[in-house]
Amino acid sequence: MARLKDKVAIVTGGASGFGEGIAKRFAEEGAKVVVADLNARGAERVAEEIGENAVWVQTDVSMKSEIDEMVAKAMDAFGRIDIMVNNAGFTHRNGDLLGVSEDTFDLINAVNMKAIYYSTLAVVPILEKQGGGSIISTASTAGLRPRPGLTWYNASKGWVITATKSMAVELAPKNIRVNCLCPVAGETGMLAQFMGADTPELREKFRSSIPLGRLSTPLDIANAALWLASEEAAFITGVALEVDGGRCI
């Protein structure tokens, strides 16, 4: 149970949902973890539950200055960074694409896309100096098999997938692997927005579209992220890994 022994990981959106699952699973496998989230109370809780191998930082990933502060705190706390997990995300409510406000559209772009640009600028020089590392971003099945009602969110996740592949090719000579996860919707704070509402009927309708018959869990996503971050995936880069119970088939 030490696949990430002596590794240091930053996990954005780490206060709940997939991010919390990833942070805790990484720590179980020996990693030291920086739990970053706009929700300071949640980030603090997750770090405290992990224990001495975690620190937390309040981070608005849409702001370059706060990403830089997050990376600096990781270096101050642990002296290195090996894994960058870009997990923080934002969506609009399922509905007419014409009904999404410009402010909401801009925030989707800032959190889902520009934050990856900012974190890349901050961590790649560190990873290169250390001889390599791993970058993992949370994309979505929505970026591979988009459905009506979430057009602008879908587009942002398609961007994550394309950026992942291009980054993987460009950073391979630096021994930096870049991959992304494509989860199907799960028990997270954004589920109601993805479905438009949260009712037993809508949940059943959504579950019926997943061949394995259930929503994803944070542990499903965390185990996939763990594998991508570990040496078991040392020859894996540029992959958009579907963690979806067969949804994209």
Coordinates of C-alpha atoms in Angstrom, one line a residue:
M1 CA 0.0 0.0 0.0
A2 CA 2.7 2.5 -0.9
R3 CA 2.5 3.1 -4.7
L4 CA 3.0 6.8 -4.1
K5 CA 5.6 6.6 -1.4
D6 CA 7.7 9.8 -1.1
K7 CA 5.6 11.5 -3.8
V8 CA 3.9 14.9 -3.3
A9 CA 0.6 15.6 -4.9
I10 CA -1.5 18.7 -5.3
V11 CA -5.3 18.1 -5.7
T12 CA -7.5 21.0 -6.6
G13 CA -11.2 20.7 -5.8
G14 CA -10.0 18.5 -2.9
A15 CA -12.6 19.5 -0.3
S16 CA -15.3 17.2 -1.6
G17 CA -16.4 14.7 -4.2
F18 CA -13.9 13.3 -6.6
G19 CA -11.1 15.5 -5.3
E20 CA -11.6 14.4 -1.7
G21 CA -11.6 10.8 -2.8
I22 CA -8.3 11.3 -4.8
A23 CA -6.6 13.1 -1.9
K24 CA -7.4 10.4 0.6
R25 CA -6.6 7.6 -1.7
F26 CA -3.2 9.1 -2.6
A27 CA -2.4 9.5 1.1
E28 CA -3.4 5.9 1.7
E29 CA -0.7 4.9 -0.8
G30 CA 2.0 7.0 0.8
A31 CA 1.7 10.4 -0.8
K32 CA 1.9 13.7 0.9
V33 CA -1.0 15.8 -0.3
V34 CA -1.9 19.4 -0.7
V35 CA -5.7 19.8 -0.5
A36 CA -6.6 22.9 -2.4
D37 CA -10.2 24.3 -2.7
L38 CA -12.1 27.5 -2.7
N39 CA -14.0 25.9 0.2
A40 CA -11.5 26.5 3.0
R41 CA -13.5 24.7 5.7
G42 CA -13.9 21.6 3.5
A43 CA -10.2 21.6 2.5
E44 CA -9.2 21.9 6.1
R45 CA -11.5 19.0 7.1
V46 CA -10.1 16.7 4.5
A47 CA -6.5 17.6 5.4
E48 CA -7.2 17.0 9.0
E49 CA -8.8 13.6 8.3
I50 CA -5.7 12.6 6.3
G51 CA -3.4 13.7 9.1
E52 CA 0.2 14.8 9.2
N53 CA 0.9 14.0 5.5
A54 CA -1.5 16.7 4.3
V55 CA -1.8 20.4 4.3
W56 CA -4.6 22.5 3.0
V57 CA -4.8 25.8 1.1
Q58 CA -7.8 28.0 0.1
T59 CA -7.4 28.4 -3.7
D60 CA -9.5 30.1 -6.3
V61 CA -8.1 28.2 -9.4
S62 CA -9.5 30.9 -11.7
M63 CA -6.8 33.3 -10.5
K64 CA -3.1 32.9 -11.4
S65 CA -1.9 34.5 -8.2
E66 CA -3.7 31.9 -6.1
I67 CA -2.4 29.0 -8.2
D68 CA 1.1 30.4 -7.7
E69 CA 0.5 30.6 -3.9
M70 CA -0.9 27.0 -3.9
V71 CA 2.3 25.8 -5.6
A72 CA 4.5 27.8 -3.3
K73 CA 2.7 26.3 -0.2
A74 CA 3.3 22.8 -1.5
M75 CA 7.0 23.5 -2.0
D76 CA 7.3 25.2 1.5
A77 CA 5.5 22.2 3.1
F78 CA 7.1 19.3 1.3
G79 CA 10.0 20.6 -0.8
R80 CA 8.9 19.1 -4.1
I81 CA 5.9 18.4 -6.3
D82 CA 5.5 15.1 -8.2
I83 CA 1.8 15.0 -9.2
M84 CA -0.6 17.8 -10.2
V85 CA -4.2 16.9 -10.2
N86 CA -6.4 19.5 -11.9
N87 CA -9.8 18.4 -10.5
A88 CA -11.7 21.6 -9.7
G89 CA -14.6 22.1 -12.0
F90 CA -17.7 24.2 -12.6
T91 CA -20.8 23.7 -14.7
H92 CA -24.0 25.4 -15.7
R93 CA -27.4 23.8 -15.0
N94 CA -28.7 21.4 -17.6
G95 CA -30.8 23.4 -20.0
D96 CA -31.1 25.5 -23.2
L97 CA -27.6 26.6 -24.4
L98 CA -29.1 30.0 -25.1
G99 CA -30.0 30.4 -21.4
V100 CA -26.4 30.4 -20.0
S101 CA -25.3 33.8 -18.9
E102 CA -22.0 35.2 -20.1
D103 CA -20.7 35.4 -16.5
T104 CA -21.4 31.7 -16.1
F105 CA -19.8 30.9 -19.4
D106 CA -16.7 32.8 -18.4
L107 CA -16.5 31.0 -15.0
I108 CA -16.7 27.6 -16.7
N109 CA -13.8 28.6 -19.0
A110 CA -11.8 30.0 -16.1
V111 CA -12.2 27.0 -13.8
N112 CA -12.3 24.1 -16.3
M113 CA -9.8 25.4 -18.8
K114 CA -7.7 28.4 -17.8
A115 CA -6.8 26.9 -14.4
I116 CA -5.0 24.1 -16.2
Y117 CA -3.0 26.7 -18.1
Y118 CA -2.1 28.5 -14.9
S119 CA -1.1 25.3 -13.0
T120 CA 0.9 24.1 -16.0
L121 CA 2.9 27.4 -16.0
A122 CA 3.5 26.9 -12.3
V123 CA 4.4 23.2 -11.9
V124 CA 6.1 22.2 -15.2
P125 CA 9.4 24.0 -14.4
I126 CA 9.4 22.3 -11.0
L127 CA 8.7 18.8 -12.5
E128 CA 11.3 19.3 -15.2
K129 CA 14.0 20.3 -12.7
Q130 CA 13.1 17.2 -10.7
G131 CA 13.4 14.9 -13.7
G132 CA 9.7 14.3 -14.4
G133 CA 6.3 13.9 -13.0
S134 CA 2.6 13.4 -13.7
I135 CA -0.2 15.8 -14.5
I136 CA -3.8 14.5 -14.3
S137 CA -6.9 16.5 -15.1
T138 CA -10.5 15.7 -14.6
A139 CA -12.3 15.9 -17.9
S140 CA -15.6 14.1 -18.4
T141 CA -17.6 11.7 -20.5
A142 CA -19.2 14.9 -21.7
G143 CA -16.1 15.8 -23.6
L144 CA -16.2 12.4 -25.5
R145 CA -19.9 11.8 -25.9
P146 CA -21.7 15.1 -25.4
R147 CA -25.5 15.3 -24.8
P148 CA -27.9 18.2 -25.1
G149 CA -28.4 20.5 -22.2
L150 CA -24.7 20.9 -21.1
T151 CA -23.2 22.3 -24.3
W152 CA -20.8 24.9 -22.8
Y153 CA -19.7 22.5 -20.1
N154 CA -19.2 19.7 -22.7
A155 CA -17.1 22.0 -24.8
S156 CA -14.8 22.9 -21.9
K157 CA -14.2 19.2 -21.1
G158 CA -13.5 18.6 -24.8
W159 CA -10.8 21.3 -24.5
V160 CA -9.3 19.5 -21.5
I161 CA -9.0 16.3 -23.5
T162 CA -7.3 18.0 -26.4
A163 CA -5.0 20.0 -24.2
T164 CA -4.1 16.8 -22.3
K165 CA -3.0 15.0 -25.6
S166 CA -1.1 18.0 -26.9
M167 CA 0.6 18.6 -23.5
A168 CA 1.5 14.9 -23.4
V169 CA 3.4 15.1 -26.7
E170 CA 5.1 18.3 -25.9
L171 CA 6.2 17.4 -22.3
A172 CA 7.2 13.8 -23.0
P173 CA 10.9 14.8 -23.6
K174 CA 10.9 16.2 -20.1
N175 CA 9.6 12.9 -18.7
I176 CA 6.3 14.5 -17.7
R177 CA 3.3 12.3 -18.3
V178 CA -0.1 14.0 -18.9
N179 CA -3.4 12.2 -18.7
C180 CA -7.0 12.9 -18.0
L181 CA -9.9 11.1 -16.4
C182 CA -13.4 11.0 -18.1
P183 CA -15.8 10.2 -15.3
V184 CA -19.5 9.6 -15.7
A185 CA -21.6 11.7 -13.3
G186 CA -21.5 10.6 -9.7
E187 CA -22.4 11.6 -6.2
T188 CA -20.9 15.0 -6.1
G189 CA -22.2 18.5 -5.5
M190 CA -22.7 19.1 -9.2
L191 CA -25.0 16.1 -9.9
A192 CA -28.2 18.2 -9.7
Q193 CA -26.8 20.7 -12.2
F194 CA -25.8 17.9 -14.6
M195 CA -29.3 16.4 -14.5
G196 CA -31.2 19.7 -14.3
A197 CA -32.7 18.6 -10.9
D198 CA -32.2 15.8 -8.5
T199 CA -35.2 13.5 -8.3
P200 CA -35.5 9.7 -8.0
E201 CA -36.9 9.6 -11.6
L202 CA -34.0 11.6 -13.1
R203 CA -31.5 9.4 -11.2
E204 CA -33.1 6.3 -12.6
K205 CA -33.2 7.7 -16.1
F206 CA -29.5 8.5 -15.9
R207 CA -28.5 5.2 -14.3
S208 CA -30.3 3.4 -17.1
S209 CA -27.9 4.9 -19.6
I210 CA -24.9 3.4 -17.8
P211 CA -24.3 -0.3 -18.8
L212 CA -23.0 -1.2 -15.3
G213 CA -26.1 0.3 -13.8
R214 CA -24.9 2.9 -11.3
L215 CA -23.4 6.3 -10.9
S216 CA -19.6 6.7 -10.3
T217 CA -18.2 7.1 -6.9
P218 CA -15.3 9.1 -5.6
L219 CA -13.4 5.8 -5.0
D220 CA -13.9 4.8 -8.6
I221 CA -12.3 8.0 -9.8
A222 CA -9.6 8.0 -7.1
N223 CA -8.5 4.5 -8.0
A224 CA -8.1 5.5 -11.7
A225 CA -6.2 8.6 -10.7
L226 CA -4.0 6.5 -8.5
W227 CA -3.1 4.1 -11.3
L228 CA -2.3 7.0 -13.7
A229 CA -0.1 8.7 -11.0
S230 CA 1.8 5.5 -10.1
E231 CA 4.8 3.8 -11.7
E232 CA 2.4 1.1 -12.9
A233 CA 1.4 3.6 -15.6
A234 CA 5.0 4.8 -16.4
F235 CA 4.4 4.2 -20.1
I236 CA 1.0 5.8 -20.2
T237 CA 0.6 9.4 -21.4
G238 CA -1.9 11.4 -23.5
V239 CA -4.8 9.1 -22.4
A240 CA -8.4 10.2 -21.7
L241 CA -9.4 7.4 -19.4
E242 CA -13.1 6.6 -19.4
V243 CA -14.3 5.8 -15.8
D244 CA -17.9 5.5 -16.8
G245 CA -19.3 2.0 -16.4
G246 CA -19.6 1.8 -20.2
R247 CA -21.5 5.1 -20.7
C248 CA -19.3 6.1 -23.7
I249 CA -19.8 2.9 -25.6

